[in-house]
Coordinates of C-alpha atoms and ligand atoms in Angstrom, one line a residue:
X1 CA 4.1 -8.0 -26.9
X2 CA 4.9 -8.1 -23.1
X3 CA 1.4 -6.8 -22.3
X4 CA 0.3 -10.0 -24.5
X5 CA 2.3 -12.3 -22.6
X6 CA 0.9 -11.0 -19.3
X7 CA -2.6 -11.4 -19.7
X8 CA -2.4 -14.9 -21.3
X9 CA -0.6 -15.6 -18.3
X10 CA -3.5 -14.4 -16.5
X11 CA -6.3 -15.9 -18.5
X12 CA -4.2 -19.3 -18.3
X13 CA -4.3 -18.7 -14.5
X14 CA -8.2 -17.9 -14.5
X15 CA -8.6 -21.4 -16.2
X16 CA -6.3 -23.5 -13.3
X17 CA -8.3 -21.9 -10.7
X18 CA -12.0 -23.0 -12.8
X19 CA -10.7 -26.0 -13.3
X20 CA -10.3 -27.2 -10.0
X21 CA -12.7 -29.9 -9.3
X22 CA -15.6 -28.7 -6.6
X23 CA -15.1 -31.2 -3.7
X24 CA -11.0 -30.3 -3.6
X25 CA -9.6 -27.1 -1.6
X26 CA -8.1 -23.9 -3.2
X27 CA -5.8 -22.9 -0.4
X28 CA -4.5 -18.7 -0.8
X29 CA -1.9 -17.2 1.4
X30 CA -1.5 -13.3 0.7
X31 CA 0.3 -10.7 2.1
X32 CA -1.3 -8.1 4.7
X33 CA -0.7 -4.7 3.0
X34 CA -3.7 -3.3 1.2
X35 CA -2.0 -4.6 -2.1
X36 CA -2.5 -8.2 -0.4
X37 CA -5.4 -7.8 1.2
X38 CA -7.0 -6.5 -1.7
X39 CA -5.4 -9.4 -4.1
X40 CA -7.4 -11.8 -0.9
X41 CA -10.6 -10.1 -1.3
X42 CA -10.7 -10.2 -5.1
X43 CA -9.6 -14.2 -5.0
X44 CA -12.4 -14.6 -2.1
X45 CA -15.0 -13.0 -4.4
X46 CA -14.0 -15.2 -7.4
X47 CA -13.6 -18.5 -5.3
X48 CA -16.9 -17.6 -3.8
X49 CA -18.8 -17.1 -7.2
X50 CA -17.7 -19.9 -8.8
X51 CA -18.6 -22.2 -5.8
X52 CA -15.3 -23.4 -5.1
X53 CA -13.8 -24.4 -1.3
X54 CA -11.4 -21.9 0.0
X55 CA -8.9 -20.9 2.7
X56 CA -7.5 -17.4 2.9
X57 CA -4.9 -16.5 4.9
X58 CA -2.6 -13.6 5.1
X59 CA 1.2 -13.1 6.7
X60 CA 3.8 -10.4 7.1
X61 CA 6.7 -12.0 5.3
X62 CA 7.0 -15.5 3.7
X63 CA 9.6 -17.4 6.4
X64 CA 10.3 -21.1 6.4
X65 CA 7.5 -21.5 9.0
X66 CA 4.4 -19.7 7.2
X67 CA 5.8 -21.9 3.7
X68 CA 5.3 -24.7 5.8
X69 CA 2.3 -24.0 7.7
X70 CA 1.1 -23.2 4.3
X71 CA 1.9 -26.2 3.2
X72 CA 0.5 -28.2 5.5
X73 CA -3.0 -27.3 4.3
X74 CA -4.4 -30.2 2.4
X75 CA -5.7 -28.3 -1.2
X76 CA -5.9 -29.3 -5.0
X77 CA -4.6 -25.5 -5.5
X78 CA -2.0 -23.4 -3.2
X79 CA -2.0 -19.7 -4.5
X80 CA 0.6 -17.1 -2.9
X81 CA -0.4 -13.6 -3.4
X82 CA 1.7 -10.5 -3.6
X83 CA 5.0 -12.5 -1.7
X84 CA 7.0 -15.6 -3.2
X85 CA 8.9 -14.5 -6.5
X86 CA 12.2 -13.8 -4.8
X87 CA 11.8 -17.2 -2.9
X88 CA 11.5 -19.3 -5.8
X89 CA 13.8 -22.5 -4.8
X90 CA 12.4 -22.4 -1.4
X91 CA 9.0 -22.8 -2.2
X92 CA 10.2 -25.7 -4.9
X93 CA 12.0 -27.7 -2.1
X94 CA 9.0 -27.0 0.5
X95 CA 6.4 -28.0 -2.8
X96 CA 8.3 -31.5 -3.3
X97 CA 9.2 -32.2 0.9
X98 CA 5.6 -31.5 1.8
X99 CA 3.7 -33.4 -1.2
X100 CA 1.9 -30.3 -2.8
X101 CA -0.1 -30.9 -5.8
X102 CA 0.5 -27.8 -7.6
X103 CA 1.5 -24.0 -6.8
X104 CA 0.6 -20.6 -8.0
X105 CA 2.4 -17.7 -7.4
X106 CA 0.4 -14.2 -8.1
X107 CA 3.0 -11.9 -8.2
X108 CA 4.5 -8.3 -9.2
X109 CA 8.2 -8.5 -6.8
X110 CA 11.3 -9.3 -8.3
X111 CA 12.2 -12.5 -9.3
X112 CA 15.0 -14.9 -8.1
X113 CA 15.8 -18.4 -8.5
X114 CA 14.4 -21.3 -11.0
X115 CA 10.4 -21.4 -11.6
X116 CA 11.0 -25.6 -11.7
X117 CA 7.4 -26.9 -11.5
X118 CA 5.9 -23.4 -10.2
X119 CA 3.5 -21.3 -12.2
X120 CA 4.0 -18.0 -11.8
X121 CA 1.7 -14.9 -13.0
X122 CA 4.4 -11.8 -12.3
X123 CA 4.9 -8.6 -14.9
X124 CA 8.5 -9.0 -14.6
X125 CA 8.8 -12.4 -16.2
X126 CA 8.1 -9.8 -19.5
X127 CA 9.9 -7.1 -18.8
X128 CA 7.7 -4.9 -17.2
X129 CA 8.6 -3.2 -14.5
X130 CA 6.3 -4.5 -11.2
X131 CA 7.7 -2.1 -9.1
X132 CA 5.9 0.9 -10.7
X133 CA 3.0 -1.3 -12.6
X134 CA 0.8 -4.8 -12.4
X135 CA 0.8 -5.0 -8.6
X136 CA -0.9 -8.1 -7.3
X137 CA -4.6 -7.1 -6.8
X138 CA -4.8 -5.7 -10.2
X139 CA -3.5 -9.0 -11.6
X140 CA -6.0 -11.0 -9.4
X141 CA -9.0 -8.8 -10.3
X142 CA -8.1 -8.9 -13.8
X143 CA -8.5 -12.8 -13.3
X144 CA -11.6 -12.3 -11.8
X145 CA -12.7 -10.1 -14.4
X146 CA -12.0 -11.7 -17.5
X147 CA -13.5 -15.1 -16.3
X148 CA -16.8 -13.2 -14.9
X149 CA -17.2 -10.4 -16.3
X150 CA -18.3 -8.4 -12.9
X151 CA -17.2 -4.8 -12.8
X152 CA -16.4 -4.6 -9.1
X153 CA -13.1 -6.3 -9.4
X154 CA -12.4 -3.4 -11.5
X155 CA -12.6 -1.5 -8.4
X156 CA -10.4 -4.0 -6.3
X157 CA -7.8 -3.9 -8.5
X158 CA -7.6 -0.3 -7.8
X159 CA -7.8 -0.1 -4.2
X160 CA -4.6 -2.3 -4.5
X161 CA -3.1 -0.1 -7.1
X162 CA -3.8 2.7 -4.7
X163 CA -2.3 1.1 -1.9
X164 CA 0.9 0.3 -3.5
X165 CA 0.9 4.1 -5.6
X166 CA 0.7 2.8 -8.5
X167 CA -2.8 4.3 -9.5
X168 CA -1.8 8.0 -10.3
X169 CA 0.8 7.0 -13.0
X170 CA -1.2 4.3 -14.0
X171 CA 0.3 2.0 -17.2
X172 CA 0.1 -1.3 -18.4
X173 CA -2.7 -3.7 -17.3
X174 CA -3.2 -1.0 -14.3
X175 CA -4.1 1.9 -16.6
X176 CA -6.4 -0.9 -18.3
X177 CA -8.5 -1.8 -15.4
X178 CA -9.2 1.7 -14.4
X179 CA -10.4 2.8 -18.0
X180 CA -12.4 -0.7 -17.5
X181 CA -13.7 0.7 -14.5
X182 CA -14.5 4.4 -15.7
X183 CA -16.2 2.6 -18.4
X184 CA -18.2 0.5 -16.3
X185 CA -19.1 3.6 -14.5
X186 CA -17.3 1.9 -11.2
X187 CA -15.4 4.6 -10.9
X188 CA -14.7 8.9 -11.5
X189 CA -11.3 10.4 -11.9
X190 CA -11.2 14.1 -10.8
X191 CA -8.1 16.8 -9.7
X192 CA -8.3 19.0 -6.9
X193 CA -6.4 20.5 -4.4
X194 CA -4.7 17.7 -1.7
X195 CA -6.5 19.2 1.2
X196 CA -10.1 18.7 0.1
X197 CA -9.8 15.0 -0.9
X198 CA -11.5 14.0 2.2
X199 CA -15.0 15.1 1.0
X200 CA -16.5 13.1 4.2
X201 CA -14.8 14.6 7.1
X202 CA -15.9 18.0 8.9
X203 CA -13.4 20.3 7.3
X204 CA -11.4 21.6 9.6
X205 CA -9.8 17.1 9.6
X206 CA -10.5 17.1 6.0
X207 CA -7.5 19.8 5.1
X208 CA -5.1 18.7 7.6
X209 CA -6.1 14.7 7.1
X210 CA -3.4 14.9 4.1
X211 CA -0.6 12.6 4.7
X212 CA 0.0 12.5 1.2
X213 CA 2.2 14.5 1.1
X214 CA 3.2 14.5 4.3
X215 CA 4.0 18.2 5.9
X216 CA 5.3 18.1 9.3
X217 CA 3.3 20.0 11.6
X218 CA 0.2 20.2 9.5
X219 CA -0.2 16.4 8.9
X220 CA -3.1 15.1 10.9
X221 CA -3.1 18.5 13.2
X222 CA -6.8 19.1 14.0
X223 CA -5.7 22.2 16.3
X224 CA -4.2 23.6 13.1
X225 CA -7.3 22.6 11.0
X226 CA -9.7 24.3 13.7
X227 CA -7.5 27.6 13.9
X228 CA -6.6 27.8 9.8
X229 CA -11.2 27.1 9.3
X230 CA -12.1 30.1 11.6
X231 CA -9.5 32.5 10.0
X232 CA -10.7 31.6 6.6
X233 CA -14.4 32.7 8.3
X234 CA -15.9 29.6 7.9
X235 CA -18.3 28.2 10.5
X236 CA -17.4 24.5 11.4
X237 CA -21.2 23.6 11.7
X238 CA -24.1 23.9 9.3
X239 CA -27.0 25.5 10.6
X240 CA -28.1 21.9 10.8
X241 CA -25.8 20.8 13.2
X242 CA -24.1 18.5 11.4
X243 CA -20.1 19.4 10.7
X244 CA -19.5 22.0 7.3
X245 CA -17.7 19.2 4.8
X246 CA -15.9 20.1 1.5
X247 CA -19.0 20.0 -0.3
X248 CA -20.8 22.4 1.5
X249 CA -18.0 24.9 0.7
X250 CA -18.9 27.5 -2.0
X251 CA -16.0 28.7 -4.3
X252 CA -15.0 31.4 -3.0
X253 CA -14.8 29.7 0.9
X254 CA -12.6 27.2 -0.8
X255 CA -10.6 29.7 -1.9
X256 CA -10.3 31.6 1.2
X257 CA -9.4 28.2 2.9
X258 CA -6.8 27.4 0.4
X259 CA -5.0 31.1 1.0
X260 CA -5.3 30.5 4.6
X261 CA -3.4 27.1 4.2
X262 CA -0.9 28.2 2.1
X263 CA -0.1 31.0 3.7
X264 CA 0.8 28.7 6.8
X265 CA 2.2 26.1 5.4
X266 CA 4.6 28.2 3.5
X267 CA 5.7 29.7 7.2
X268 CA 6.8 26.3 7.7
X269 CA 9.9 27.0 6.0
X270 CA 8.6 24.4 3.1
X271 CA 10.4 26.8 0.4
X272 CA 9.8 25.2 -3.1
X273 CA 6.5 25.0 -2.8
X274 CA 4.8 23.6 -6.3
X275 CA 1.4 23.9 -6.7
X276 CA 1.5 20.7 -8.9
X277 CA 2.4 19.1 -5.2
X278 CA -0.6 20.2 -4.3
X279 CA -3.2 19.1 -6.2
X280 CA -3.8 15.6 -6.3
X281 CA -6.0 12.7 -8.4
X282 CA -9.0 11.6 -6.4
X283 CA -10.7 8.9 -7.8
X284 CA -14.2 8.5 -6.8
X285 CA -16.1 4.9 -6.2
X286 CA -19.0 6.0 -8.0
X287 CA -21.5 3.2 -6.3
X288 CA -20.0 3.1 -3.1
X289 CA -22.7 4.2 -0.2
X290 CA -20.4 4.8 3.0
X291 CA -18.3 8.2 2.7
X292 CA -15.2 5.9 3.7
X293 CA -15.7 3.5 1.1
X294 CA -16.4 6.7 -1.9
X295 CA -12.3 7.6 -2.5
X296 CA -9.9 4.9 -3.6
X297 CA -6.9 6.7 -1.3
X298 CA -9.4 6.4 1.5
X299 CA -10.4 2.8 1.2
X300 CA -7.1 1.6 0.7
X301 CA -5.6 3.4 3.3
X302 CA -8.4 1.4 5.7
X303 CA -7.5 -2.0 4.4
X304 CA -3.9 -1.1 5.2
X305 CA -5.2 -0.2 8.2
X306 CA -6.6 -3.5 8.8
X307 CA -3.4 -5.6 8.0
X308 CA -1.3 -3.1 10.2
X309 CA -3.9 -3.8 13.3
X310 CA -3.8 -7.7 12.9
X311 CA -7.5 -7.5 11.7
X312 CA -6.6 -8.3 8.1
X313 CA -9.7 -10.7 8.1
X314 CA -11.8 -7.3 7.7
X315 CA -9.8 -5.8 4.7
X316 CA -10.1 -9.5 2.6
X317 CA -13.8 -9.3 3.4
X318 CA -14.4 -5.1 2.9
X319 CA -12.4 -5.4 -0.5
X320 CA -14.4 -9.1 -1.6
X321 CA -17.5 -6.8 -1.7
X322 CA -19.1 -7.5 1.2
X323 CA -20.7 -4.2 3.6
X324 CA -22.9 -4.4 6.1
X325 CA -22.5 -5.0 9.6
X326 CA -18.3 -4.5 8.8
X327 CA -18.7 -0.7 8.0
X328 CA -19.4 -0.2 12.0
X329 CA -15.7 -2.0 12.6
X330 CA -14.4 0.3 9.7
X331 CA -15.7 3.4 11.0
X332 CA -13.4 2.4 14.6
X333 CA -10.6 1.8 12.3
X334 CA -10.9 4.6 10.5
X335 CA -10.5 6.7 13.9
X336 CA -7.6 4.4 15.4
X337 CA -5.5 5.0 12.3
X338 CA -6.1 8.8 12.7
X339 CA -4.7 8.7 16.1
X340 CA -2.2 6.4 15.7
X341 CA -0.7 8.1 12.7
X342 CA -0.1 11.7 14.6
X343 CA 1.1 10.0 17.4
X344 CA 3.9 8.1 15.7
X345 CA 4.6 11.3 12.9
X346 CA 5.4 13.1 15.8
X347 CA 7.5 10.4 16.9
X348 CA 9.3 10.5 13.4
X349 CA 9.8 14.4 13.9
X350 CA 11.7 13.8 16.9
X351 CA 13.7 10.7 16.2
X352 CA 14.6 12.0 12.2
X353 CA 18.5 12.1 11.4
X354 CA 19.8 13.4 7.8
X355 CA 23.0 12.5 6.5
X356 CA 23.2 13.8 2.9
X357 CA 19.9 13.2 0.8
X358 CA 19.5 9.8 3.2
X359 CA 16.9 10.0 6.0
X360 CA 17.3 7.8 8.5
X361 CA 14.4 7.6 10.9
X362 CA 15.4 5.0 13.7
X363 CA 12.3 4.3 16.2
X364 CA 14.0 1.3 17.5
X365 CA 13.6 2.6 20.8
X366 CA 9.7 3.4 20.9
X367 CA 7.1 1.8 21.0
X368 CA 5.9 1.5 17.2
X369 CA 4.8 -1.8 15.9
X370 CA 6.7 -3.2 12.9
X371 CA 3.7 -3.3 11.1
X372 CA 3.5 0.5 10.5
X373 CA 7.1 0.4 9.4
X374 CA 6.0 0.8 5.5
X375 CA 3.6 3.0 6.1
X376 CA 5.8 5.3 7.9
X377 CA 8.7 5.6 5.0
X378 CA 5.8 6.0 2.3
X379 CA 4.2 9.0 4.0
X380 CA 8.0 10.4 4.4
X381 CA 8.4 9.3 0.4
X382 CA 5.9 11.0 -0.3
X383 CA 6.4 14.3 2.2
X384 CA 7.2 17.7 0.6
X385 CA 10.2 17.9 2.6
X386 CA 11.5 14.2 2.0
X387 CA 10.4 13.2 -1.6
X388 CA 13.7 13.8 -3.2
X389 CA 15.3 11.9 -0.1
X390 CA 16.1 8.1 0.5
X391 CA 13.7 7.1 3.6
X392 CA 15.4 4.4 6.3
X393 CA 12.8 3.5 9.1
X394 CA 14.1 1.6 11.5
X395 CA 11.8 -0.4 14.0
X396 CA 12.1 -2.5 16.7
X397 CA 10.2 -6.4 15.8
X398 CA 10.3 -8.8 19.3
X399 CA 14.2 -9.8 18.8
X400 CA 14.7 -8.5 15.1
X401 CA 15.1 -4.9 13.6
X402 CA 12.9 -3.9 10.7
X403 CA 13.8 -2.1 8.0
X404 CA 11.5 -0.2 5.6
X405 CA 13.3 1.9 2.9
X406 CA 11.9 4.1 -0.3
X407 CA 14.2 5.6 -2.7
X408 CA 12.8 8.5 -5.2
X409 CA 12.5 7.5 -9.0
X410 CA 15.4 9.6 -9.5
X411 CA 18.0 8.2 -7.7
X412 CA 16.7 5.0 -9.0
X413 CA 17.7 5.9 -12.3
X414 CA 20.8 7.2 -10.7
X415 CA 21.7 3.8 -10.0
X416 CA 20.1 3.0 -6.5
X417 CA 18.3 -0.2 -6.6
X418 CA 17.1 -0.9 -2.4
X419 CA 16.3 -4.3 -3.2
X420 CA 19.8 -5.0 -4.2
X421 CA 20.7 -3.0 -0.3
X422 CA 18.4 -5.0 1.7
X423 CA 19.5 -8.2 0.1
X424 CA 23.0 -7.2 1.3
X425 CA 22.2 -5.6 4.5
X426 CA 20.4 -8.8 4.9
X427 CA 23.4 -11.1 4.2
X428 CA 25.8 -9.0 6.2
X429 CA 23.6 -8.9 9.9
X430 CA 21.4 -12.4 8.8
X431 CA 17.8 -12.2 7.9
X432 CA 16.4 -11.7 5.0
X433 CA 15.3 -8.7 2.5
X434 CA 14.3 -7.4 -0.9
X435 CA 11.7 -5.9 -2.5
X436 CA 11.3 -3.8 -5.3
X437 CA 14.2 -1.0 -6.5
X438 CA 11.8 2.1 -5.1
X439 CA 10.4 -0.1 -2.2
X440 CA 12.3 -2.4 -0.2
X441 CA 12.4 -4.1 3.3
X442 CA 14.3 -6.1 5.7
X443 CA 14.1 -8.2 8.8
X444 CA 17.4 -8.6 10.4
X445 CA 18.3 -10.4 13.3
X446 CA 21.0 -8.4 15.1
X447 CA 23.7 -5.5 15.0
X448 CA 26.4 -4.5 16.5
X449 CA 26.1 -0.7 16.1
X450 CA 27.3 -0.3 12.8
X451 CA 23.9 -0.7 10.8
X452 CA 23.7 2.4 10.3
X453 CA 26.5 3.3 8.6
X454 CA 26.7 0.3 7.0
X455 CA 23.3 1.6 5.2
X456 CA 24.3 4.8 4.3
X457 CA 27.8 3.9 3.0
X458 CA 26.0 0.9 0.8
X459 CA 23.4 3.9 -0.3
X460 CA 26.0 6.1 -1.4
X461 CA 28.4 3.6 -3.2
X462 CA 25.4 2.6 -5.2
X463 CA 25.1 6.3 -6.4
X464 CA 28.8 6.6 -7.5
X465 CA 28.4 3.9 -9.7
Ligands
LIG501 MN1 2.1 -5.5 -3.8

């Protein structure tokens, strides 16, 4: 019955955006996480198709200003994408103060305050959980798809769905558009062992390229990669010249490799090692040329990429479908994040503090942008050390301090709900926060050195409840 709801939400949606007369503007604001940008691109490919006039923009965080700014656009339409449902009122008052004809809100967050004259597409309005389902570029494929019938926003909706983990449990309208797109032939869905999901790379970055999970000193550790290939007896060339890849592995290399990597990674001290950790979904773009483009985990992570480098404009136009002279600029990308990422793990590994099953990870003091702040605590959420651990990263933003937080499933059914602690962390220092209960974030403005206490002790009275 929910489902029902939701997707006659959707199609009502699909008929406000066709309905919009030719000569008027469609304005979207999305937010710059792969979720977002991917929600951008699949609005960008609809808009485009059906001939209408468009603005796209994307922000960090919904704030008075980018509302107004917003705002200020002249358009028939104003869509906000994957942000808005826990600012309800605001974006009311701001709708009636600055004229606006009529707003609607894409959405899979949790909801606060009044809809009033707002029309709102969000899972939660029907009791479905948006936190672990329905995240925004799913919803605004599925828009796209039902009105046009083209396949590829099948695949949009799950580079999104990747990028906000919501593909490998997939339910709901999620679990729809990939049978849709395995259907379609879009995409493949195969198992296989974490370190060989990087089919593109030469191998010895392909086993170590894993930062899901994340294992400290293995993560993105080419030294390691090169030293574990040549025990395992594997040349790192073909006689070709070109680097060995996954592919050109026979079974009984893999095999050898696999031992190899085990065998260190278990010297790490990581003790309850589960091979179920191990092996991971891959799912496989089946149409995709560019070896970058062929794995959801690996697209998405580029698009994420692209919002966390202030190039966002690439990840709405990658995911929108269009290639060309933008794979160059992903291929630099692609290298950037690799270095980036090592550099600030290791940064992580030194600054990491644990107070009972809370790690706090406080780079306040280095020189991290705020942007990578959520992509910091999900690799840590999703470490084999961490995962059963609450993830605080801390992060220094111009005058304010960022918080990114991710709480396991279990705790969350323990009691632990981070959107309700980043609301309140956020009232207590000024700012703001939310998120989802698994999820969450906040931008406060100052502190006096209690923060983080204040954290933990909120953290831990949540679990006594
Ligand atoms: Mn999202």
């Amino acid at each position: 019955m929910s489902f029902k709801n939701l997707l006659e939400s959707i199609l009502e949606a699909g008929r406000i955006i066709s309905e919009t007369p030719g000569n008027r503007y469609i304005a979207v604001l999305t937010h710059y996480d792969a979720d977002g940008l991917s929600a951008g691109g699949a609005l960008l490919r609809l808009l485009e198709k059906l001939g209408k006039k468009y603005v796209i923009r994307s922000v960090t965080e919904l704030n008075d200003n980018n509302i107004k700014k917003f705002f200020m656009i002249k358009a028939h339409l104003h869509i906000i994408a994957d942000l808005g449902s826990g600012e309800l009122e605001k974006i009311s008052q701001y709708k009636s103060s600055y004229n606006v004809n009529k707003v609607l809100i894409i959405d899979h967050h949790k909801i606060s305050g009044d809809l009033r004259d707002l029309i709102l597409v969000n899972p939660e309005l029907y009791g479905i959980d948006g936190g672990s389902a329905d995240c925004t570029a799913v919803l605004s494929s599925y828009i796209g798809y039902k009105l046009l019938k083209d396949p590829y926003f099948t695949e949009i909706g799950i580079i999104g769905a990747t990028g906000d983990m919501q593909i490998y449990e997939p339910m709901d309208l999620t679990l729809n558009i990939l049978e849709e797109a395995i259907s379609k032939g879009v995409a493949k869905h195969i198992r296989d062992f974490i370190f060989f999901q990087n089919r593109s790379l030469p191998i010895f970055k392909a086993i170590t390229w894993t930062y899901v999970p994340y294992i400290p000193n293995f993560s993105g550790r080419d030294d390691i990669g090169l030293m574990l290939v040549k025990k395992a007896g594997i040349d790192i060339n073909k006689g070709s010249g070109a680097y060995t890849t996954v592919d050109d592995l026979s079974n009984y290399e893999k095999n050898r490799l696999l031992e190899e990597i085990l065998h260190y990674i278990l010297g790490l001290g990581v003790d309850d090692l589960k091979p179920r950790d191990l092996m991971s979904d891959i799912i496989i773009f089946t149409k995709e040329e560019h070896p970058l483009l062929k794995y959801s985990q690996d697209f998405s992570s580029l698009v994420s990429t692209a919002g966390r480098l202030g190039k966002d404009f690439l990840g709405i136009l990658i995911t929108s479908g269009l290639r060309d002279s933008l794979i160059n600029e992903l291929e630099v990308l692609y290298e950037e994040r690799r270095k980036l990422l090592s550099k600030y793990m290791s940064y992580v590994e030194e600054n990491r503090k644990i107070i009972d099953n809370i790690v706090i990870v406080d780079l306040r003091n280095m020189e991290v942008p705020a942007r990578f702040g959520g992509t910091i605590s999900t690799l840590l959420s999703r470490s084999l050390i961490y995962s059963d651990k609450v993830i605080l990263v801390l992060l220094r933003n111009e005058d304010a301090i960022k918080i990114s937080s991710r709480a396991p499933k279990k705790l969350v059914d323990e009691g632990l709900d981070l959107s309700l602690v980043m609301r309140d962390v956020a009232k207590k220092y000024g700012g703001h926060g939310g998120g989802h209960n698994v999820a969450a974030g906040a931008s406060i403005l100052r502190e006096d050195g209690s923060l983080v206490n204040f954290l933990v002790d909120l953290i831990k009275s949540y679990l006594k409840r």
